[in-house]
């Protein structure tokens, strides 16, 4: 009895608590299994962690702001401490935003933290998706997880838009006015949908309260649910890792979650939190007191939304004018519908791309080893074209600022952007694909003949050669460990007919894999080192051997000189 009590006391509070939980819910087995999960170590894997930690900062700062913000559009006369707006009529939402900024202790800092962390969350999520795309991490069995990540990115944009629309200032009001115009551009249902959303004619008196409910309840809840699903799938599927010796599709090379990654993750969270706090304290963002309350009567120029919404604004600005068509008593405003269709189509292609590539390649294997972007030239070129398309639309949201700051004609800037929107992605595709193929050829040359050293050696028969440095196993494996796909042929089905689906798939397969560089085989490596260029391959070995020969002789001579002395 006394021994049991003594043992319990020696265990301490934490051990006792752990034992209490384990006896009731079995946490030991769960933690033991989960703690053994291996995660590879690479800097690019931290992009997803940055997004996760930014979202945690969003929750903390947003909870603080919720205590003081009042989501009401009821007009009041401002009587706060900010002198330039004292006595001005504004909504309660805007007045409470000013109070948070100037009267609540730490309120302005929390507003800045919330805004900067929102920008960082979307940016990190976008970069994380680009990393997944260019390395092929979306392939089987992670196609669904790609869709989950895509939904998280869209929810991040939705959360950002509903958030910066809450202060009811001039900038956010202009953004809502654009949304109202887009909704009213929908044929037949546009006017009814706008009235339903805004509670009457724009701007109404209900939109801020409705957006507030979406911003603090629905959107964060959905983001939390999809983050849990995303992380659960990461654990189920194993983490991907980059190519290297000993790294296969059947294993994961890295460190266990506990205690290594838990400690690193905790430290990294505070680094991210500290960077956000530093930016928030040093750089002002969204100074709503400079804009004033929203007034729908004047038209403001030079206003841009946050960067992640800018590409949709740019699509509206770059759409050709005079595209309205009247049919069946309904006006079809294609200058509004076309940008909406382009935006939705772009997002659909991004979400469906893993399934498109799987259909083209016909690859049903599981992939846990990541591709180098250069080893998938067509995919990398498609990604570069998509990034260029997005970038041009994003830059299109600032056509007025480009024209005024550079003293250019607005029409010329618009026309240039419209041309670049079509030509830019095509040029980016071909340049990127050619660059990837060239890099593959260089990798092949290095794998076969070694790395150039710049050292010229004269052979006994008078020939001059450059000595190549042999690669170690890790570098060589990285250059040759990839699978090159071949174009598939349109084959007849069981009925002996070549279907349209087979022809389309064969055409896409030729587009993907007609230009390709095959990986180096072991036979080619042996031939390169022993037959094709014996002087180049053997010279470094001779040089190394001759350089090392004097050392062994001296080392052997010293013991020989000491032996007689020792005998004496």
Coordinates of C-alpha atoms in Angstrom, one line a residue:
X1 CA 0.0 0.0 0.0
X2 CA 2.7 2.5 1.0
X3 CA 4.8 1.4 -2.0
X4 CA 1.9 2.2 -4.4
X5 CA 1.4 5.6 -2.8
X6 CA 5.1 6.4 -3.0
X7 CA 5.2 5.4 -6.6
X8 CA 2.2 7.6 -7.4
X9 CA 3.9 10.5 -5.7
X10 CA 7.2 10.0 -7.6
X11 CA 5.3 10.1 -10.9
X12 CA 4.2 13.6 -10.3
X13 CA 1.1 15.5 -11.4
X14 CA 1.6 15.1 -15.2
X15 CA 2.2 11.4 -15.0
X16 CA -0.8 11.0 -12.8
X17 CA -3.0 13.0 -15.2
X18 CA -1.7 11.0 -18.2
X19 CA -2.5 7.8 -16.4
X20 CA -5.9 9.0 -15.4
X21 CA -6.8 9.9 -19.1
X22 CA -5.2 6.7 -20.4
X23 CA -7.3 4.5 -18.1
X24 CA -10.6 6.2 -19.3
X25 CA -10.1 7.1 -22.9
X26 CA -7.0 5.2 -24.0
X27 CA -4.9 8.2 -25.0
X28 CA -1.6 6.3 -24.6
X29 CA -2.2 4.1 -27.7
X30 CA -3.4 7.1 -29.7
X31 CA -0.4 9.3 -28.8
X32 CA 2.0 6.4 -29.3
X33 CA 0.7 5.7 -32.8
X34 CA 0.4 9.3 -33.7
X35 CA 3.8 10.3 -32.2
X36 CA 5.5 7.7 -34.4
X37 CA 4.3 9.3 -37.6
X38 CA 7.4 10.3 -39.6
X39 CA 7.5 13.6 -41.3
X40 CA 10.3 14.6 -43.8
X41 CA 12.3 17.7 -43.3
X42 CA 12.3 20.3 -46.1
X43 CA 11.7 24.1 -46.0
X44 CA 8.9 24.0 -48.6
X45 CA 6.8 21.8 -46.3
X46 CA 6.6 24.8 -43.8
X47 CA 4.4 26.8 -46.1
X48 CA 1.4 24.8 -45.0
X49 CA 2.4 25.4 -41.4
X50 CA 2.6 29.1 -42.0
X51 CA -1.0 29.1 -43.2
X52 CA -2.1 27.0 -40.2
X53 CA -0.4 29.3 -37.7
X54 CA -1.7 32.4 -39.5
X55 CA -5.2 31.1 -39.1
X56 CA -4.6 30.5 -35.4
X57 CA -3.5 34.1 -35.1
X58 CA -6.6 35.1 -37.0
X59 CA -8.8 33.3 -34.5
X60 CA -7.1 34.9 -31.5
X61 CA -7.2 38.5 -32.9
X62 CA -10.7 38.1 -34.3
X63 CA -12.0 37.0 -30.9
X64 CA -10.6 40.1 -29.4
X65 CA -12.2 42.3 -32.1
X66 CA -15.6 40.6 -31.7
X67 CA -15.9 42.0 -28.2
X68 CA -15.9 45.6 -29.4
X69 CA -17.2 45.7 -33.0
X70 CA -20.9 46.5 -33.5
X71 CA -22.3 45.2 -36.9
X72 CA -25.0 47.8 -37.4
X73 CA -25.6 50.2 -40.3
X74 CA -27.8 52.5 -38.2
X75 CA -26.6 56.0 -38.8
X76 CA -25.1 58.0 -35.9
X77 CA -23.2 61.2 -35.4
X78 CA -19.5 60.5 -34.5
X79 CA -18.4 61.9 -31.2
X80 CA -15.2 60.0 -30.7
X81 CA -11.6 61.1 -30.2
X82 CA -10.6 61.3 -33.9
X83 CA -10.9 65.0 -34.6
X84 CA -11.2 65.1 -38.5
X85 CA -14.4 63.0 -38.4
X86 CA -16.0 64.5 -35.3
X87 CA -19.6 65.4 -36.0
X88 CA -19.8 63.4 -39.2
X89 CA -22.7 61.1 -39.9
X90 CA -21.7 57.5 -40.2
X91 CA -22.9 54.0 -39.5
X92 CA -22.5 52.4 -36.1
X93 CA -20.2 49.8 -37.7
X94 CA -17.8 52.4 -38.9
X95 CA -17.9 54.3 -35.6
X96 CA -17.1 51.2 -33.6
X97 CA -14.2 50.5 -36.0
X98 CA -12.9 54.0 -35.2
X99 CA -13.4 53.4 -31.5
X100 CA -11.4 50.1 -31.7
X101 CA -8.6 51.9 -33.5
X102 CA -8.3 55.0 -31.2
X103 CA -10.0 54.3 -27.9
X104 CA -9.7 50.6 -27.1
X105 CA -6.3 49.8 -25.6
X106 CA -4.4 47.6 -28.1
X107 CA -7.3 47.8 -30.5
X108 CA -5.4 49.3 -33.5
X109 CA -2.7 46.7 -33.0
X110 CA -5.2 43.9 -33.0
X111 CA -6.9 45.2 -36.2
X112 CA -3.5 45.3 -37.9
X113 CA -2.7 41.8 -36.6
X114 CA -6.0 40.5 -37.9
X115 CA -5.6 42.0 -41.3
X116 CA -1.9 41.0 -41.8
X117 CA -2.6 37.5 -40.6
X118 CA -5.5 37.2 -43.1
X119 CA -3.2 38.3 -46.0
X120 CA -0.5 35.9 -44.8
X121 CA -3.0 33.0 -44.5
X122 CA -4.2 33.3 -48.1
X123 CA -0.6 33.9 -49.4
X124 CA 0.8 30.9 -47.5
X125 CA -2.1 28.7 -48.7
X126 CA -1.6 29.8 -52.3
X127 CA 2.2 29.2 -52.1
X128 CA 1.5 25.8 -50.5
X129 CA -0.8 24.9 -53.4
X130 CA 1.8 25.9 -55.9
X131 CA 4.4 23.7 -54.2
X132 CA 2.0 20.8 -54.2
X133 CA 1.2 21.4 -57.9
X134 CA 4.7 21.8 -59.2
X135 CA 6.0 18.8 -57.3
X136 CA 3.1 16.5 -58.3
X137 CA 2.0 16.0 -54.7
X138 CA -1.6 16.0 -55.8
X139 CA -1.3 12.6 -57.5
X140 CA -2.9 9.4 -56.2
X141 CA -3.9 9.0 -53.4
X142 CA -4.0 12.8 -52.7
X143 CA -6.5 14.0 -55.3
X144 CA -9.3 14.6 -52.8
X145 CA -6.9 16.3 -50.4
X146 CA -6.0 18.7 -53.2
X147 CA -9.7 19.6 -53.6
X148 CA -9.9 20.1 -49.8
X149 CA -6.9 22.5 -49.9
X150 CA -8.5 24.3 -52.8
X151 CA -11.7 24.7 -50.8
X152 CA -9.6 26.1 -48.0
X153 CA -8.0 28.7 -50.3
X154 CA -11.5 29.8 -51.6
X155 CA -12.8 29.9 -48.0
X156 CA -9.8 32.1 -47.1
X157 CA -10.7 34.5 -49.9
X158 CA -14.3 34.5 -48.8
X159 CA -13.3 35.1 -45.2
X160 CA -11.1 38.0 -46.2
X161 CA -13.8 39.6 -48.4
X162 CA -16.5 39.4 -45.7
X163 CA -14.0 40.7 -43.2
X164 CA -12.8 43.9 -44.9
X165 CA -16.4 44.7 -45.9
X166 CA -17.4 45.0 -42.2
X167 CA -16.0 48.5 -41.3
X168 CA -18.5 50.1 -43.7
X169 CA -15.9 52.6 -44.9
X170 CA -15.5 54.1 -48.3
X171 CA -13.1 51.4 -49.6
X172 CA -15.2 48.4 -48.4
X173 CA -18.4 50.1 -49.7
X174 CA -16.9 50.4 -53.2
X175 CA -16.0 46.7 -53.0
X176 CA -19.6 45.8 -52.1
X177 CA -20.9 48.1 -54.9
X178 CA -18.8 46.0 -57.4
X179 CA -20.3 42.8 -56.0
X180 CA -23.8 44.4 -56.3
X181 CA -23.1 45.3 -59.9
X182 CA -21.9 41.8 -60.8
X183 CA -25.0 40.2 -59.2
X184 CA -27.3 42.5 -61.0
X185 CA -25.5 41.6 -64.2
X186 CA -26.9 38.1 -64.0
X187 CA -29.9 37.8 -66.4
X188 CA -33.4 37.3 -65.0
X189 CA -32.3 36.6 -61.4
X190 CA -29.8 39.4 -60.9
X191 CA -32.1 42.1 -59.5
X192 CA -33.9 39.7 -57.2
X193 CA -30.6 38.2 -55.9
X194 CA -29.2 41.7 -55.1
X195 CA -32.3 42.7 -53.3
X196 CA -32.3 39.4 -51.3
X197 CA -28.6 39.9 -50.3
X198 CA -28.7 43.5 -49.4
X199 CA -32.2 43.6 -47.9
X200 CA -33.5 46.0 -50.5
X201 CA -31.9 48.5 -52.8
X202 CA -28.1 48.8 -52.3
X203 CA -26.6 49.4 -49.8
X204 CA -29.6 48.7 -47.6
X205 CA -29.2 48.3 -43.8
X206 CA -28.7 44.6 -43.4
X207 CA -25.6 43.6 -45.4
X208 CA -23.0 44.3 -42.6
X209 CA -24.9 42.2 -40.1
X210 CA -25.2 39.4 -42.6
X211 CA -21.6 39.5 -43.6
X212 CA -20.7 39.6 -39.9
X213 CA -22.5 36.4 -39.2
X214 CA -20.7 34.7 -42.2
X215 CA -17.4 36.1 -41.1
X216 CA -17.3 35.1 -37.5
X217 CA -19.4 31.9 -37.6
X218 CA -19.9 30.1 -40.9
X219 CA -16.6 30.7 -42.7
X220 CA -14.3 30.0 -39.7
X221 CA -16.3 26.9 -38.9
X222 CA -15.9 25.6 -42.4
X223 CA -12.2 26.4 -42.5
X224 CA -11.7 24.5 -39.2
X225 CA -13.6 21.5 -40.5
X226 CA -11.6 21.4 -43.8
X227 CA -8.3 21.9 -41.9
X228 CA -9.1 18.9 -39.7
X229 CA -10.0 16.9 -42.9
X230 CA -6.8 18.1 -44.6
X231 CA -4.5 17.1 -41.7
X232 CA -6.3 13.8 -41.2
X233 CA -5.7 12.9 -44.8
X234 CA -2.0 13.9 -44.4
X235 CA -1.7 11.4 -41.6
X236 CA -3.6 8.7 -43.4
X237 CA -1.7 9.0 -46.7
X238 CA 1.7 9.5 -45.2
X239 CA 3.7 12.7 -46.0
X240 CA 5.4 13.0 -49.4
X241 CA 9.2 13.4 -49.6
X242 CA 11.7 14.5 -52.2
X243 CA 13.7 12.0 -54.2
X244 CA 17.0 10.7 -52.8
X245 CA 18.8 7.5 -51.9
X246 CA 16.6 5.2 -49.8
X247 CA 13.5 7.3 -50.5
X248 CA 10.7 5.3 -52.2
X249 CA 7.0 5.3 -52.7
X250 CA 6.8 2.7 -49.9
X251 CA 8.5 4.6 -47.1
X252 CA 8.9 8.0 -45.6
X253 CA 12.4 9.3 -44.6
X254 CA 12.3 11.9 -41.9
X255 CA 11.8 12.5 -38.1
X256 CA 9.0 11.3 -35.8
X257 CA 6.3 13.7 -34.9
X258 CA 7.1 13.4 -31.2
X259 CA 9.2 14.9 -29.8
X260 CA 11.1 16.4 -32.8
X261 CA 8.3 17.9 -34.8
X262 CA 6.2 18.9 -31.9
X263 CA 9.1 21.0 -30.5
X264 CA 9.9 22.5 -33.9
X265 CA 6.2 23.3 -34.6
X266 CA 5.8 25.1 -31.3
X267 CA 8.9 27.2 -32.0
X268 CA 7.9 27.9 -35.5
X269 CA 4.4 29.1 -34.4
X270 CA 5.9 31.7 -32.2
X271 CA 8.2 32.8 -35.0
X272 CA 5.2 33.3 -37.3
X273 CA 3.3 35.0 -34.5
X274 CA 6.3 37.3 -33.9
X275 CA 6.7 38.2 -37.5
X276 CA 3.0 39.1 -37.8
X277 CA 3.2 41.3 -34.6
X278 CA 6.3 43.0 -36.0
X279 CA 4.6 43.8 -39.3
X280 CA 1.5 45.0 -37.5
X281 CA 3.4 47.3 -35.3
X282 CA 5.6 48.7 -38.0
X283 CA 3.4 48.9 -41.1
X284 CA -0.1 50.5 -41.3
X285 CA -2.7 48.6 -43.3
X286 CA -6.3 49.6 -44.1
X287 CA -6.3 53.0 -42.4
X288 CA -10.1 53.3 -42.5
X289 CA -10.0 56.7 -40.8
X290 CA -8.5 58.2 -44.0
X291 CA -11.4 57.0 -46.2
X292 CA -14.4 58.1 -44.2
X293 CA -17.7 56.3 -44.0
X294 CA -19.3 54.9 -47.1
X295 CA -21.4 57.2 -49.2
X296 CA -22.8 55.7 -52.4
X297 CA -23.3 59.1 -54.1
X298 CA -19.6 59.9 -55.0
X299 CA -17.4 57.7 -57.2
X300 CA -13.8 57.1 -55.9
X301 CA -10.8 56.4 -58.1
X302 CA -7.7 54.5 -57.3
X303 CA -9.3 52.0 -55.0
X304 CA -8.1 48.4 -55.0
X305 CA -9.2 45.4 -53.0
X306 CA -6.9 43.1 -51.1
X307 CA -4.4 41.3 -53.4
X308 CA -6.2 37.9 -53.4
X309 CA -9.5 39.5 -54.7
X310 CA -7.6 41.8 -57.1
X311 CA -7.6 39.2 -60.0
X312 CA -11.4 39.2 -60.1
X313 CA -11.5 43.0 -60.1
X314 CA -8.9 42.9 -62.9
X315 CA -11.0 40.5 -64.9
X316 CA -13.9 43.1 -64.8
X317 CA -11.6 45.9 -65.8
X318 CA -10.1 44.0 -68.7
X319 CA -13.3 42.8 -70.2
X320 CA -14.2 44.3 -73.6
X321 CA -17.0 46.9 -73.5
X322 CA -20.1 47.1 -75.6
X323 CA -20.9 43.4 -75.2
X324 CA -24.5 43.9 -74.0
X325 CA -27.0 41.8 -76.0
X326 CA -30.8 41.9 -75.7
X327 CA -32.5 38.6 -76.3
X328 CA -35.9 37.4 -75.2
X329 CA -36.6 40.7 -73.5
X330 CA -33.5 40.2 -71.3
X331 CA -30.2 42.1 -71.4
X332 CA -27.2 39.9 -71.4
X333 CA -24.3 42.0 -70.1
X334 CA -21.4 39.9 -71.4
X335 CA -18.9 42.5 -70.2
X336 CA -19.9 41.3 -66.7
X337 CA -20.8 37.7 -67.4
X338 CA -17.6 36.9 -69.3
X339 CA -15.3 37.8 -66.5
X340 CA -17.4 35.8 -64.1
X341 CA -17.3 32.8 -66.4
X342 CA -13.5 33.2 -66.8
X343 CA -13.0 33.4 -63.1
X344 CA -15.2 30.4 -62.3
X345 CA -13.7 28.4 -65.1
X346 CA -10.2 29.1 -63.9
X347 CA -11.1 27.9 -60.4
X348 CA -12.8 24.8 -61.8
X349 CA -9.7 23.9 -63.8
X350 CA -7.5 24.4 -60.8
X351 CA -9.7 22.1 -58.6
X352 CA -10.0 19.4 -61.3
X353 CA -6.4 19.3 -62.6
X354 CA -5.3 16.2 -60.6
X355 CA -8.2 14.2 -62.2
X356 CA -7.4 15.6 -65.6
X357 CA -3.7 14.6 -65.4
X358 CA -4.6 11.2 -64.0
X359 CA -6.9 10.6 -67.0
X360 CA -4.3 11.7 -69.5
X361 CA -1.5 9.6 -68.0
X362 CA -3.6 6.6 -67.1
X363 CA -1.3 6.3 -64.0
X364 CA -3.0 4.4 -61.2
X365 CA 0.0 4.0 -59.0
X366 CA 0.4 5.6 -55.6
X367 CA 3.0 8.4 -55.5
X368 CA 4.8 9.4 -52.4
X369 CA 8.1 10.6 -53.9
X370 CA 7.8 14.2 -55.3
X371 CA 8.8 15.2 -58.8
X372 CA 11.3 17.8 -59.6
X373 CA 9.4 20.5 -61.6
X374 CA 11.9 20.2 -64.5
X375 CA 11.1 16.4 -64.8
X376 CA 7.4 17.2 -65.5
X377 CA 7.9 19.9 -68.2
X378 CA 4.3 20.1 -69.5
X379 CA 2.8 20.3 -66.0
X380 CA 5.3 22.9 -64.9
X381 CA 4.6 24.9 -68.1
X382 CA 0.9 24.7 -67.5
X383 CA 1.5 26.0 -63.9
X384 CA 3.6 28.9 -65.2
X385 CA 0.9 29.8 -67.7
X386 CA -1.7 29.8 -65.0
X387 CA 0.4 31.9 -62.7
X388 CA 1.0 34.4 -65.5
X389 CA -2.8 34.5 -66.3
X390 CA -3.5 35.2 -62.6
X391 CA -0.7 37.8 -62.4
X392 CA -2.0 39.7 -65.5
X393 CA -5.6 39.8 -64.0
X394 CA -4.1 40.9 -60.7
X395 CA -2.2 43.7 -62.4
X396 CA -5.3 44.6 -64.3
X397 CA -6.9 45.7 -61.0
X398 CA -4.4 48.6 -60.9
X399 CA -4.7 49.9 -64.5
X400 CA -5.8 53.4 -63.3
X401 CA -2.8 53.6 -60.9
X402 CA -0.4 52.4 -63.6
X403 CA -1.7 55.1 -66.0
X404 CA -1.6 58.0 -63.5
X405 CA 1.8 57.1 -61.9
X406 CA 3.6 56.5 -65.2
X407 CA 1.8 59.3 -67.1
X408 CA 0.3 56.9 -69.6
X409 CA -3.0 56.7 -71.4
X410 CA -5.5 54.6 -69.5
X411 CA -6.8 53.1 -72.8
X412 CA -3.3 52.1 -73.9
X413 CA -2.7 50.4 -70.5
X414 CA -6.0 48.6 -70.8
X415 CA -5.3 47.5 -74.4
X416 CA -1.8 46.3 -73.4
X417 CA -3.2 44.3 -70.5
X418 CA -5.8 42.7 -72.7
X419 CA -3.2 41.6 -75.2
X420 CA -0.9 40.4 -72.4
X421 CA -3.7 38.4 -70.9
X422 CA -3.9 36.2 -74.0
X423 CA -0.3 36.3 -75.2
X424 CA 1.4 36.2 -71.8
X425 CA 0.3 32.7 -70.7
X426 CA 1.2 31.2 -74.1
X427 CA 4.7 32.7 -74.1
X428 CA 5.1 31.6 -70.4
X429 CA 4.1 28.0 -71.4
X430 CA 6.6 27.6 -74.2
X431 CA 9.4 29.3 -72.5
X432 CA 9.0 27.3 -69.3
X433 CA 8.7 24.0 -71.2
X434 CA 11.8 24.7 -73.2
X435 CA 13.6 25.7 -70.0
X436 CA 12.6 22.4 -68.3
X437 CA 13.7 20.3 -71.2
X438 CA 17.0 22.1 -71.4
X439 CA 17.6 21.6 -67.6
X440 CA 16.8 17.9 -68.1
X441 CA 19.4 17.6 -70.9
X442 CA 21.9 19.3 -68.6
X443 CA 21.0 16.9 -65.7
X444 CA 21.5 14.0 -68.1
X445 CA 24.9 15.2 -69.2
X446 CA 26.0 15.7 -65.6
X447 CA 24.7 12.3 -64.6
X448 CA 26.6 10.6 -67.4
X449 CA 29.9 12.6 -67.4
X450 CA 30.1 14.3 -64.0
X451 CA 30.2 18.0 -63.1
X452 CA 32.5 20.4 -65.0
X453 CA 35.4 21.6 -62.9
X454 CA 37.0 24.1 -65.2
X455 CA 40.4 22.3 -64.8
X456 CA 42.1 21.5 -68.1
X457 CA 44.6 18.6 -68.3
X458 CA 47.0 17.7 -71.1
X459 CA 47.0 14.0 -71.9
X460 CA 50.3 12.1 -72.7
X461 CA 49.5 12.1 -76.4
X462 CA 48.9 15.9 -76.5
X463 CA 45.1 16.0 -76.2
X464 CA 43.6 18.6 -73.8
X465 CA 40.6 17.5 -71.8
X466 CA 38.5 19.0 -68.9
X467 CA 38.4 17.0 -65.8
X468 CA 34.9 16.2 -64.6
X469 CA 34.1 15.8 -61.0
X470 CA 32.2 12.6 -60.2
X471 CA 28.8 13.0 -58.4
X472 CA 28.1 11.4 -55.1
X473 CA 25.2 8.9 -54.9
X474 CA 22.7 11.4 -53.5
X475 CA 23.2 13.9 -56.3
X476 CA 23.3 11.2 -59.0
X477 CA 20.1 9.7 -57.6
X478 CA 18.3 13.0 -57.7
X479 CA 19.2 13.5 -61.4
X480 CA 18.1 10.1 -62.6
X481 CA 15.2 9.1 -60.3
X482 CA 12.1 10.0 -62.2
X483 CA 9.6 8.3 -64.5
X484 CA 9.2 9.5 -68.1
X485 CA 5.8 8.9 -69.6
X486 CA 5.2 8.0 -73.2
X487 CA 2.3 9.2 -75.3
X488 CA -0.6 6.7 -75.3
X489 CA -2.2 5.6 -78.6
X490 CA -5.9 5.6 -79.3
X491 CA -6.8 1.9 -79.1
X492 CA -10.1 0.3 -80.1
X493 CA -12.5 -0.8 -77.5
X494 CA -14.0 -4.3 -77.1
X495 CA -16.3 -3.6 -80.0
X496 CA -13.3 -2.7 -82.2
X497 CA -14.1 1.0 -82.4
X498 CA -11.9 3.9 -81.4
X499 CA -14.1 6.1 -79.4
X500 CA -14.0 9.9 -79.2
X501 CA -12.8 9.7 -75.6
X502 CA -9.8 7.6 -76.7
X503 CA -8.9 10.0 -79.5
X504 CA -9.1 13.0 -77.2
X505 CA -7.1 11.3 -74.5
X506 CA -4.4 10.3 -77.1
X507 CA -4.3 13.9 -78.3
X508 CA -3.8 15.2 -74.8
X509 CA -1.2 12.5 -74.1
X510 CA 0.8 13.7 -77.2
X511 CA 0.5 17.2 -76.0
X512 CA 1.9 16.2 -72.6
X513 CA 4.6 13.8 -73.5
X514 CA 5.6 14.1 -77.1
X515 CA 8.6 16.3 -76.1
X516 CA 10.4 14.4 -73.3
X517 CA 13.8 13.5 -72.1
X518 CA 14.2 9.9 -71.0
X519 CA 16.0 9.2 -67.6
X520 CA 19.5 7.8 -67.6
X521 CA 19.6 4.0 -67.3
X522 CA 22.2 2.0 -65.5
X523 CA 23.5 0.7 -68.9
X524 CA 24.1 4.2 -70.1
X525 CA 25.9 5.1 -66.9
X526 CA 28.2 2.1 -67.3
X527 CA 28.8 2.8 -70.9
X528 CA 29.6 6.5 -70.2
X529 CA 32.1 5.6 -67.5
X530 CA 33.8 2.7 -69.2
X531 CA 33.4 3.0 -73.0
X532 CA 32.2 6.4 -74.3
X533 CA 34.7 8.7 -72.6
X534 CA 37.3 6.7 -70.8
X535 CA 39.8 9.5 -70.6
X536 CA 37.4 11.9 -69.0
X537 CA 36.0 9.3 -66.6
X538 CA 39.3 7.8 -65.7
X539 CA 41.3 11.0 -65.4
X540 CA 39.8 12.2 -62.1
X541 CA 40.5 8.8 -60.6
X542 CA 44.1 8.9 -61.7
X543 CA 44.5 12.5 -60.5
X544 CA 43.0 11.6 -57.1
X545 CA 45.1 8.4 -56.9
X546 CA 48.3 10.2 -57.8
X547 CA 47.6 12.9 -55.3
X548 CA 47.0 10.4 -52.6
X549 CA 50.1 8.2 -53.4
X550 CA 52.7 10.4 -51.6
X551 CA 50.7 10.5 -48.4
X552 CA 50.6 6.7 -48.0
X553 CA 54.4 6.5 -48.8
X554 CA 55.3 9.0 -46.2
X555 CA 53.0 7.4 -43.7
X556 CA 54.6 4.0 -44.5
X557 CA 58.1 5.4 -44.4
X558 CA 57.8 6.8 -40.9
X559 CA 56.8 3.6 -39.2
X560 CA 59.7 1.9 -41.1
X561 CA 62.1 4.4 -39.8
X562 CA 60.8 4.0 -36.2
X563 CA 61.0 0.2 -36.2
X564 CA 64.7 -0.1 -36.0
X565 CA 64.8 2.5 -33.2
X566 CA 62.1 0.6 -31.4
X567 CA 64.1 -2.6 -31.7
X568 CA 67.2 -0.9 -30.4

